[in-house]
CSV table of N, CA, C and O in Angstrom, one decimal:
chain,number,residue,atom,x,y,z
A,1,MET,N,0.6,7.2,11.5
A,1,MET,CA,1.0,5.9,12.2
A,1,MET,C,1.5,6.2,13.6
A,1,MET,O,1.1,5.6,14.5
A,2,GLU,N,2.4,7.2,13.7
A,2,GLU,CA,2.9,7.6,15.0
A,2,GLU,C,1.9,8.0,16.0
A,2,GLU,O,1.9,7.7,17.1
A,3,GLU,N,0.9,8.7,15.5
A,3,GLU,CA,-0.2,9.2,16.3
A,3,GLU,C,-1.0,8.0,17.0
A,3,GLU,O,-1.5,8.2,18.1
A,4,ALA,N,-1.1,6.9,16.3
A,4,ALA,CA,-1.8,5.7,16.9
A,4,ALA,C,-1.0,5.2,18.1
A,4,ALA,O,-1.7,4.6,18.9
A,5,GLY,N,0.3,5.4,18.1
A,5,GLY,CA,1.0,4.9,19.3
A,5,GLY,C,0.9,3.4,19.5
A,5,GLY,O,1.0,2.6,18.6
A,6,GLN,N,0.4,3.0,20.7
A,6,GLN,CA,0.2,1.6,21.0
A,6,GLN,C,-1.3,1.3,21.0
A,6,GLN,O,-1.7,0.2,21.5
A,7,ASP,N,-2.1,2.1,20.3
A,7,ASP,CA,-3.5,1.8,20.1
A,7,ASP,C,-3.4,0.8,18.9
A,7,ASP,O,-3.5,1.2,17.7
A,8,TRP,N,-3.3,-0.5,19.2
A,8,TRP,CA,-3.1,-1.5,18.1
A,8,TRP,C,-4.2,-1.5,17.1
A,8,TRP,O,-3.9,-1.8,15.9
A,9,GLU,N,-5.4,-1.3,17.5
A,9,GLU,CA,-6.5,-1.4,16.6
A,9,GLU,C,-6.4,-0.2,15.6
A,9,GLU,O,-6.6,-0.4,14.4
A,10,ARG,N,-6.1,1.0,16.1
A,10,ARG,CA,-5.9,2.1,15.2
A,10,ARG,C,-4.7,1.9,14.3
A,10,ARG,O,-4.7,2.2,13.1
A,11,ARG,N,-3.6,1.4,14.8
A,11,ARG,CA,-2.4,1.1,14.0
A,11,ARG,C,-2.7,0.1,12.9
A,11,ARG,O,-2.3,0.3,11.8
A,12,ALA,N,-3.5,-0.9,13.2
A,12,ALA,CA,-3.9,-1.9,12.2
A,12,ALA,C,-4.7,-1.3,11.1
A,12,ALA,O,-4.5,-1.5,9.9
A,13,LEU,N,-5.7,-0.4,11.5
A,13,LEU,CA,-6.5,0.2,10.6
A,13,LEU,C,-5.7,1.2,9.7
A,13,LEU,O,-5.9,1.1,8.5
A,14,TYR,N,-4.8,2.0,10.3
A,14,TYR,CA,-4.0,2.9,9.5
A,14,TYR,C,-3.1,2.1,8.5
A,14,TYR,O,-3.0,2.5,7.3
A,15,SER,N,-2.5,1.1,9.0
A,15,SER,CA,-1.6,0.3,8.1
A,15,SER,C,-2.4,-0.3,6.9
A,15,SER,O,-1.9,-0.3,5.8
A,16,GLN,N,-3.6,-0.8,7.2
A,16,GLN,CA,-4.4,-1.4,6.1
A,16,GLN,C,-4.8,-0.3,5.1
A,16,GLN,O,-4.8,-0.5,3.9
A,17,ARG,N,-5.2,0.9,5.6
A,17,ARG,CA,-5.6,2.0,4.7
A,17,ARG,C,-4.5,2.4,3.8
A,17,ARG,O,-4.6,2.6,2.6
A,18,LEU,N,-3.3,2.6,4.4
A,18,LEU,CA,-2.1,3.0,3.7
A,18,LEU,C,-1.7,1.9,2.7
A,18,LEU,O,-1.3,2.2,1.5
A,19,ALA,N,-1.8,0.7,3.1
A,19,ALA,CA,-1.5,-0.4,2.2
A,19,ALA,C,-2.4,-0.5,1.0
A,19,ALA,O,-1.9,-0.7,-0.1
A,20,ARG,N,-3.7,-0.3,1.2
A,20,ARG,CA,-4.6,-0.3,0.1
A,20,ARG,C,-4.5,0.9,-0.8
A,20,ARG,O,-4.8,0.8,-2.0
A,21,ALA,N,-4.0,2.0,-0.3
A,21,ALA,CA,-3.8,3.2,-1.1
A,21,ALA,C,-2.7,3.0,-2.2
A,21,ALA,O,-2.7,3.7,-3.2
A,22,GLY,N,-1.9,2.0,-2.0
A,22,GLY,CA,-0.8,1.7,-3.0
A,22,GLY,C,-1.3,1.0,-4.2
A,22,GLY,O,-0.6,1.0,-5.3
A,23,GLY,N,-2.5,0.4,-4.2
A,23,GLY,CA,-3.0,-0.3,-5.4
A,23,GLY,C,-2.1,-1.5,-5.7
A,23,GLY,O,-1.4,-2.1,-4.9
A,24,TRP,N,-2.1,-1.9,-7.0
A,24,TRP,CA,-1.4,-3.1,-7.4
A,24,TRP,C,0.1,-2.9,-7.4
A,24,TRP,O,0.9,-3.8,-7.1
A,25,TRP,N,0.6,-1.7,-7.7
A,25,TRP,CA,2.1,-1.5,-7.8
A,25,TRP,C,2.5,-0.6,-6.6
A,25,TRP,O,1.9,0.3,-6.2
A,26,TRP,N,3.7,-1.0,-6.0
A,26,TRP,CA,4.2,-0.3,-4.9
A,26,TRP,C,4.4,1.1,-5.2
A,26,TRP,O,5.2,1.4,-6.1
A,27,PRO,N,3.8,2.1,-4.5
A,27,PRO,CA,4.0,3.5,-4.9
A,27,PRO,C,5.4,4.1,-4.6
A,27,PRO,O,6.0,3.6,-3.6
A,28,LEU,N,5.7,5.0,-5.3
A,28,LEU,CA,7.0,5.6,-5.1
A,28,LEU,C,7.2,6.3,-3.8
A,28,LEU,O,8.2,6.3,-3.2
A,29,TRP,N,6.1,6.8,-3.2
A,29,TRP,CA,6.1,7.5,-2.0
A,29,TRP,C,6.5,6.6,-0.8
A,29,TRP,O,7.2,7.0,0.1
A,30,VAL,N,6.1,5.3,-0.9
A,30,VAL,CA,6.5,4.3,0.1
A,30,VAL,C,8.0,4.0,0.0
A,30,VAL,O,8.7,3.9,1.0
A,31,ARG,N,8.5,3.9,-1.2
A,31,ARG,CA,9.9,3.7,-1.4
A,31,ARG,C,10.7,4.8,-0.8
A,31,ARG,O,11.8,4.7,-0.2
A,32,ALA,N,10.2,6.0,-1.1
A,32,ALA,CA,10.9,7.2,-0.5
A,32,ALA,C,10.8,7.2,1.0
A,32,ALA,O,11.8,7.6,1.7
A,33,TRP,N,9.7,6.8,1.6
A,33,TRP,CA,9.6,6.7,3.0
A,33,TRP,C,10.6,5.7,3.6
A,33,TRP,O,11.3,5.9,4.6
A,34,GLU,N,10.8,4.5,2.9
A,34,GLU,CA,11.7,3.5,3.3
A,34,GLU,C,13.2,4.1,3.3
A,34,GLU,O,14.0,3.8,4.1
A,35,ARG,N,13.5,4.8,2.2
A,35,ARG,CA,14.8,5.4,2.1
A,35,ARG,C,15.1,6.4,3.2
A,35,ARG,O,16.2,6.5,3.7
A,36,ALA,N,14.1,7.2,3.5
A,36,ALA,CA,14.2,8.3,4.4
A,36,ALA,C,14.3,7.8,5.9
A,36,ALA,O,15.0,8.4,6.7
A,37,ARG,N,13.7,6.7,6.1
A,37,ARG,CA,13.6,6.1,7.5
A,37,ARG,C,13.8,4.6,7.5
A,37,ARG,O,12.9,3.9,7.8
A,38,PRO,N,15.0,4.2,7.1
A,38,PRO,CA,15.3,2.8,7.1
A,38,PRO,C,15.1,2.2,8.5
A,38,PRO,O,15.4,2.8,9.5
A,39,GLY,N,14.5,1.0,8.5
A,39,GLY,CA,14.2,0.3,9.8
A,39,GLY,C,13.0,0.8,10.5
A,39,GLY,O,12.8,0.4,11.7
A,40,ASP,N,12.3,1.7,9.9
A,40,ASP,CA,11.1,2.3,10.6
A,40,ASP,C,10.0,1.2,10.7
A,40,ASP,O,9.6,0.6,9.7
A,41,PRO,N,9.5,0.9,11.9
A,41,PRO,CA,8.5,-0.1,12.0
A,41,PRO,C,7.2,0.2,11.3
A,41,PRO,O,6.4,-0.7,10.9
A,42,ASP,N,6.9,1.5,11.2
A,42,ASP,CA,5.6,1.9,10.5
A,42,ASP,C,5.6,1.6,9.1
A,42,ASP,O,4.7,0.9,8.6
A,43,VAL,N,6.7,1.9,8.4
A,43,VAL,CA,6.8,1.6,6.9
A,43,VAL,C,6.9,0.1,6.7
A,43,VAL,O,6.3,-0.4,5.8
A,44,ALA,N,7.6,-0.6,7.6
A,44,ALA,CA,7.7,-2.0,7.5
A,44,ALA,C,6.3,-2.7,7.6
A,44,ALA,O,6.0,-3.6,6.9
A,45,LEU,N,5.5,-2.2,8.5
A,45,LEU,CA,4.1,-2.7,8.7
A,45,LEU,C,3.2,-2.4,7.5
A,45,LEU,O,2.5,-3.3,7.0
A,46,VAL,N,3.3,-1.2,7.0
A,46,VAL,CA,2.6,-0.9,5.8
A,46,VAL,C,3.0,-1.7,4.6
A,46,VAL,O,2.1,-2.3,3.8
A,47,ARG,N,4.3,-1.9,4.4
A,47,ARG,CA,4.8,-2.8,3.3
A,47,ARG,C,4.2,-4.2,3.5
A,47,ARG,O,3.8,-4.8,2.5
A,48,ALA,N,4.3,-4.7,4.7
A,48,ALA,CA,3.8,-6.1,4.9
A,48,ALA,C,2.3,-6.2,4.6
A,48,ALA,O,1.9,-7.2,4.0
A,49,ALA,N,1.6,-5.3,5.1
A,49,ALA,CA,0.1,-5.3,4.8
A,49,ALA,C,-0.2,-5.2,3.3
A,49,ALA,O,-1.1,-5.9,2.8
A,50,ALA,N,0.6,-4.4,2.7
A,50,ALA,CA,0.4,-4.3,1.2
A,50,ALA,C,0.7,-5.6,0.5
A,50,ALA,O,0.0,-6.0,-0.4
A,51,GLN,N,1.8,-6.2,0.9
A,51,GLN,CA,2.2,-7.5,0.2
A,51,GLN,C,1.2,-8.6,0.5
A,51,GLN,O,0.9,-9.4,-0.5
A,52,VAL,N,0.7,-8.7,1.7
A,52,VAL,CA,-0.3,-9.7,1.9
A,52,VAL,C,-1.6,-9.4,1.1
A,52,VAL,O,-2.2,-10.3,0.5
A,53,GLY,N,-2.0,-8.2,1.1
A,53,GLY,CA,-3.2,-7.8,0.3
A,53,GLY,C,-3.0,-8.1,-1.1
A,53,GLY,O,-3.9,-8.6,-1.8
A,54,HIS,N,-1.8,-7.8,-1.6
A,54,HIS,CA,-1.5,-8.0,-3.1
A,54,HIS,C,-1.6,-9.5,-3.4
A,54,HIS,O,-2.2,-9.9,-4.4
A,55,ALA,N,-1.1,-10.4,-2.5
A,55,ALA,CA,-1.2,-11.8,-2.7
A,55,ALA,C,-2.6,-12.3,-2.8
A,55,ALA,O,-3.0,-13.0,-3.7
A,56,TRP,N,-3.5,-11.8,-1.9
A,56,TRP,CA,-4.9,-12.2,-1.9
A,56,TRP,C,-5.6,-11.7,-3.2
A,56,TRP,O,-6.5,-12.3,-3.7
A,57,ARG,N,-5.2,-10.5,-3.7
A,57,ARG,CA,-5.8,-10.0,-4.9
A,57,ARG,C,-5.4,-10.9,-6.1
A,57,ARG,O,-6.2,-11.1,-7.0
A,58,LEU,N,-4.2,-11.4,-6.1
A,58,LEU,CA,-3.7,-12.3,-7.1
A,58,LEU,C,-4.6,-13.6,-7.1
A,58,LEU,O,-4.9,-14.2,-8.1
A,59,ARG,N,-4.9,-14.0,-5.9
A,59,ARG,CA,-5.7,-15.3,-5.7
A,59,ARG,C,-7.1,-15.1,-6.4
A,59,ARG,O,-7.6,-16.0,-7.0
A,60,GLY,N,-7.7,-13.9,-6.2
A,60,GLY,CA,-9.0,-13.6,-6.8
A,60,GLY,C,-10.1,-14.1,-5.9
A,60,GLY,O,-9.9,-14.7,-4.8
A,61,ALA,N,-11.3,-13.8,-6.3
A,61,ALA,CA,-12.5,-14.0,-5.4
A,61,ALA,C,-13.2,-15.3,-5.8
A,61,ALA,O,-14.2,-15.6,-5.2
A,62,TYR,N,-12.7,-16.0,-6.7
A,62,TYR,CA,-13.3,-17.3,-7.2
A,62,TYR,C,-13.2,-18.3,-6.1
A,62,TYR,O,-12.3,-18.4,-5.3
A,63,ALA,N,-14.2,-19.3,-6.1
A,63,ALA,CA,-14.1,-20.5,-5.3
A,63,ALA,C,-12.8,-21.2,-5.7
A,63,ALA,O,-12.4,-21.1,-6.8
A,64,ALA,N,-12.2,-21.9,-4.8
A,64,ALA,CA,-10.9,-22.6,-5.0
A,64,ALA,C,-11.1,-23.5,-6.3
A,64,ALA,O,-10.2,-23.6,-7.1
A,65,SER,N,-12.2,-24.2,-6.4
A,65,SER,CA,-12.4,-25.1,-7.5
A,65,SER,C,-12.5,-24.4,-8.9
A,65,SER,O,-12.3,-25.0,-9.9
A,66,MET,N,-12.8,-23.1,-8.8
A,66,MET,CA,-12.9,-22.3,-10.1
A,66,MET,C,-11.6,-21.4,-10.3
A,66,MET,O,-11.6,-20.7,-11.3
A,67,THR,N,-10.7,-21.5,-9.4
A,67,THR,CA,-9.5,-20.6,-9.5
A,67,THR,C,-8.4,-21.3,-10.4
A,67,THR,O,-8.1,-22.5,-10.1
A,68,PRO,N,-8.0,-20.7,-11.5
A,68,PRO,CA,-7.0,-21.3,-12.3
A,68,PRO,C,-5.7,-21.6,-11.6
A,68,PRO,O,-5.3,-20.9,-10.6
A,69,ASP,N,-5.0,-22.7,-12.0
A,69,ASP,CA,-3.7,-23.1,-11.3
A,69,ASP,C,-2.7,-22.0,-11.3
A,69,ASP,O,-2.0,-21.8,-10.4
A,70,ALA,N,-2.6,-21.2,-12.4
A,70,ALA,CA,-1.6,-20.1,-12.5
A,70,ALA,C,-1.9,-19.1,-11.4
A,70,ALA,O,-0.9,-18.6,-10.8
A,71,ARG,N,-3.1,-18.8,-11.1
A,71,ARG,CA,-3.4,-17.9,-10.0
A,71,ARG,C,-3.0,-18.4,-8.7
A,71,ARG,O,-2.4,-17.6,-7.9
A,72,PHE,N,-3.1,-19.7,-8.5
A,72,PHE,CA,-2.7,-20.3,-7.2
A,72,PHE,C,-1.2,-20.2,-7.1
A,72,PHE,O,-0.6,-19.9,-6.0
A,73,ARG,N,-0.5,-20.4,-8.2
A,73,ARG,CA,1.0,-20.3,-8.2
A,73,ARG,C,1.4,-18.9,-7.8
A,73,ARG,O,2.3,-18.7,-7.0
A,74,TRP,N,0.8,-17.9,-8.5
A,74,TRP,CA,1.2,-16.5,-8.2
A,74,TRP,C,0.9,-16.2,-6.7
A,74,TRP,O,1.7,-15.5,-6.1
A,75,PHE,N,-0.3,-16.6,-6.3
A,75,PHE,CA,-0.8,-16.4,-4.9
A,75,PHE,C,0.2,-16.9,-3.9
A,75,PHE,O,0.7,-16.2,-3.0
A,76,HIS,N,0.6,-18.2,-4.1
A,76,HIS,CA,1.5,-18.8,-3.1
A,76,HIS,C,2.9,-18.2,-3.1
A,76,HIS,O,3.5,-18.0,-2.1
A,77,ALA,N,3.4,-17.9,-4.3
A,77,ALA,CA,4.7,-17.2,-4.4
A,77,ALA,C,4.6,-15.8,-3.7
A,77,ALA,O,5.6,-15.5,-3.0
A,78,ALA,N,3.6,-15.1,-3.9
A,78,ALA,CA,3.4,-13.8,-3.3
A,78,ALA,C,3.3,-13.9,-1.8
A,78,ALA,O,3.9,-13.1,-1.0
A,79,LEU,N,2.6,-14.9,-1.3
A,79,LEU,CA,2.5,-15.1,0.1
A,79,LEU,C,3.8,-15.5,0.8
A,79,LEU,O,4.2,-15.0,1.8
A,80,CYS,N,4.6,-16.3,0.1
A,80,CYS,CA,5.9,-16.6,0.6
A,80,CYS,C,6.8,-15.4,0.7
A,80,CYS,O,7.6,-15.2,1.6
A,81,ARG,N,6.8,-14.5,-0.3
A,81,ARG,CA,7.5,-13.3,-0.2
A,81,ARG,C,7.0,-12.4,0.9
A,81,ARG,O,7.8,-11.7,1.6
A,82,ALA,N,5.7,-12.3,1.1
A,82,ALA,CA,5.1,-11.5,2.1
A,82,ALA,C,5.5,-11.9,3.5
A,82,ALA,O,5.6,-11.1,4.4
A,83,ARG,N,5.8,-13.2,3.7
A,83,ARG,CA,6.3,-13.7,5.0
A,83,ARG,C,7.5,-13.0,5.5
A,83,ARG,O,7.6,-12.7,6.7
A,84,GLU,N,8.4,-12.7,4.6
A,84,GLU,CA,9.6,-12.0,5.0
A,84,GLU,C,9.3,-10.6,5.5
A,84,GLU,O,9.8,-10.1,6.5
A,85,ASP,N,8.4,-9.9,4.8
A,85,ASP,CA,8.0,-8.5,5.2
A,85,ASP,C,7.3,-8.6,6.5
A,85,ASP,O,7.5,-7.7,7.4
A,86,VAL,N,6.4,-9.5,6.8
A,86,VAL,CA,5.7,-9.7,8.0
A,86,VAL,C,6.7,-9.9,9.2
A,86,VAL,O,6.6,-9.3,10.2
A,87,ALA,N,7.6,-10.8,8.9
A,87,ALA,CA,8.6,-11.1,9.9
A,87,ALA,C,9.4,-9.9,10.3
A,87,ALA,O,9.7,-9.6,11.5
A,88,LYS,N,9.8,-9.1,9.3
A,88,LYS,CA,10.6,-7.9,9.5
A,88,LYS,C,9.8,-6.9,10.4
A,88,LYS,O,10.3,-6.3,11.3
A,89,ALA,N,8.5,-6.7,10.0
A,89,ALA,CA,7.6,-5.8,10.8
A,89,ALA,C,7.5,-6.3,12.2
A,89,ALA,O,7.5,-5.4,13.1
A,90,ALA,N,7.4,-7.5,12.5
A,90,ALA,CA,7.3,-8.1,13.8
A,90,ALA,C,8.6,-7.9,14.6
A,90,ALA,O,8.5,-7.5,15.8
A,91,LEU,N,9.7,-8.0,13.9
A,91,LEU,CA,11.0,-7.9,14.6
A,91,LEU,C,11.2,-6.4,15.0
A,91,LEU,O,11.8,-6.1,16.0
A,92,LEU,N,10.8,-5.5,14.1
A,92,LEU,CA,11.1,-4.0,14.3
A,92,LEU,C,10.2,-3.5,15.4
A,92,LEU,O,10.5,-2.4,16.0
A,93,ASN,N,9.0,-4.1,15.7
A,93,ASN,CA,8.1,-3.6,16.8
A,93,ASN,C,7.5,-4.8,17.5
A,93,ASN,O,6.4,-5.2,17.2
A,94,PRO,N,8.3,-5.5,18.4
A,94,PRO,CA,7.9,-6.7,19.0
A,94,PRO,C,6.5,-6.6,19.7
A,94,PRO,O,5.8,-7.6,19.9
A,95,GLY,N,6.2,-5.5,20.2
A,95,GLY,CA,4.9,-5.3,21.0
A,95,GLY,C,3.7,-5.2,20.1
A,95,GLY,O,2.6,-5.3,20.6
A,96,ASP,N,3.9,-5.0,18.8
A,96,ASP,CA,2.7,-4.8,17.9
A,96,ASP,C,2.2,-6.1,17.5
A,96,ASP,O,2.9,-6.9,16.8
A,97,PRO,N,0.9,-6.4,17.8
A,97,PRO,CA,0.3,-7.7,17.3
A,97,PRO,C,-0.1,-7.7,15.9
A,97,PRO,O,-0.4,-8.7,15.3
A,98,THR,N,-0.1,-6.5,15.2
A,98,THR,CA,-0.6,-6.4,13.8
A,98,THR,C,0.1,-7.4,12.9
A,98,THR,O,-0.5,-8.0,12.1
A,99,PRO,N,1.4,-7.5,12.9
A,99,PRO,CA,2.1,-8.4,12.0
A,99,PRO,C,1.6,-9.9,12.2
A,99,PRO,O,1.5,-10.6,11.2
A,100,HIS,N,1.3,-10.2,13.4
A,100,HIS,CA,0.8,-11.6,13.7
A,100,HIS,C,-0.6,-11.8,13.1
A,100,HIS,O,-0.9,-12.9,12.7
A,101,VAL,N,-1.4,-10.8,13.1
A,101,VAL,CA,-2.7,-10.9,12.4
A,101,VAL,C,-2.5,-11.1,10.9
A,101,VAL,O,-3.2,-11.9,10.3
A,102,LEU,N,-1.5,-10.4,10.3
A,102,LEU,CA,-1.2,-10.6,8.9
A,102,LEU,C,-0.7,-12.0,8.7
A,102,LEU,O,-1.0,-12.6,7.7
A,103,GLU,N,0.0,-12.5,9.6
A,103,GLU,CA,0.5,-13.9,9.5
A,103,GLU,C,-0.6,-14.9,9.4
A,103,GLU,O,-0.5,-15.9,8.7
A,104,ILE,N,-1.7,-14.6,10.1
A,104,ILE,CA,-2.9,-15.5,10.0
A,104,ILE,C,-3.4,-15.6,8.6
A,104,ILE,O,-3.7,-16.7,8.1
A,105,ARG,N,-3.4,-14.5,7.9
A,105,ARG,CA,-3.9,-14.5,6.5
A,105,ARG,C,-2.9,-15.3,5.6
A,105,ARG,O,-3.3,-15.9,4.7
A,106,ILE,N,-1.6,-15.2,5.9
A,106,ILE,CA,-0.6,-16.0,5.2
A,106,ILE,C,-0.8,-17.5,5.5
A,106,ILE,O,-0.8,-18.3,4.6
A,107,ALA,N,-1.1,-17.8,6.8
A,107,ALA,CA,-1.3,-19.2,7.2
A,107,ALA,C,-2.5,-19.8,6.5
A,107,ALA,O,-2.5,-21.0,6.1
A,108,LEU,N,-3.6,-19.0,6.4
A,108,LEU,CA,-4.8,-19.5,5.7
A,108,LEU,C,-4.5,-19.8,4.2
A,108,LEU,O,-4.9,-20.8,3.7
A,109,GLY,N,-3.7,-18.9,3.6
A,109,GLY,CA,-3.4,-19.1,2.2
A,109,GLY,C,-2.5,-20.2,1.9
A,109,GLY,O,-2.6,-20.9,0.9
A,110,LEU,N,-1.5,-20.4,2.8
A,110,LEU,CA,-0.5,-21.4,2.5
A,110,LEU,C,-0.8,-22.8,3.2
A,110,LEU,O,-0.1,-23.8,3.0
A,111,GLY,N,-1.9,-22.8,4.0
A,111,GLY,CA,-2.4,-24.0,4.6
A,111,GLY,C,-1.4,-24.5,5.7
A,111,GLY,O,-1.1,-25.7,5.7
A,112,TYR,N,-1.0,-23.6,6.6
A,112,TYR,CA,-0.1,-24.0,7.7
A,112,TYR,C,-0.8,-25.2,8.4
A,112,TYR,O,-2.0,-25.2,8.6
A,113,PRO,N,0.0,-26.2,8.9
A,113,PRO,CA,-0.7,-27.3,9.7
A,113,PRO,C,-1.2,-26.8,11.0
A,113,PRO,O,-0.6,-25.8,11.6
A,114,THR,N,-2.2,-27.4,11.5
A,114,THR,CA,-2.8,-27.0,12.8
A,114,THR,C,-2.2,-27.8,13.9
A,114,THR,O,-1.6,-28.8,13.8
């Protein structure tokens, strides 16, 4: 992540790859990273990306009309929790546009007004 510097496209790519590497459950290595470097914008971004991705996996790939109500409840609850992680990532690195891109995925899921 540090190697990407202010190359925002690379930073976004790295954060997505690391976020996907965690799978459904948050891996122990990320928790260790958070403990070792509290307030690190890199780990905050990876956590935010993972949480947004997790919410969308909960939603599933079905059309909205075919998605069970329970899945929508889980999805919306997970997106609401992810908002906090995205806000933290944006606060820790104000110049990084990546958290704002993640916020777009949250906006789509929660139906932000236009």
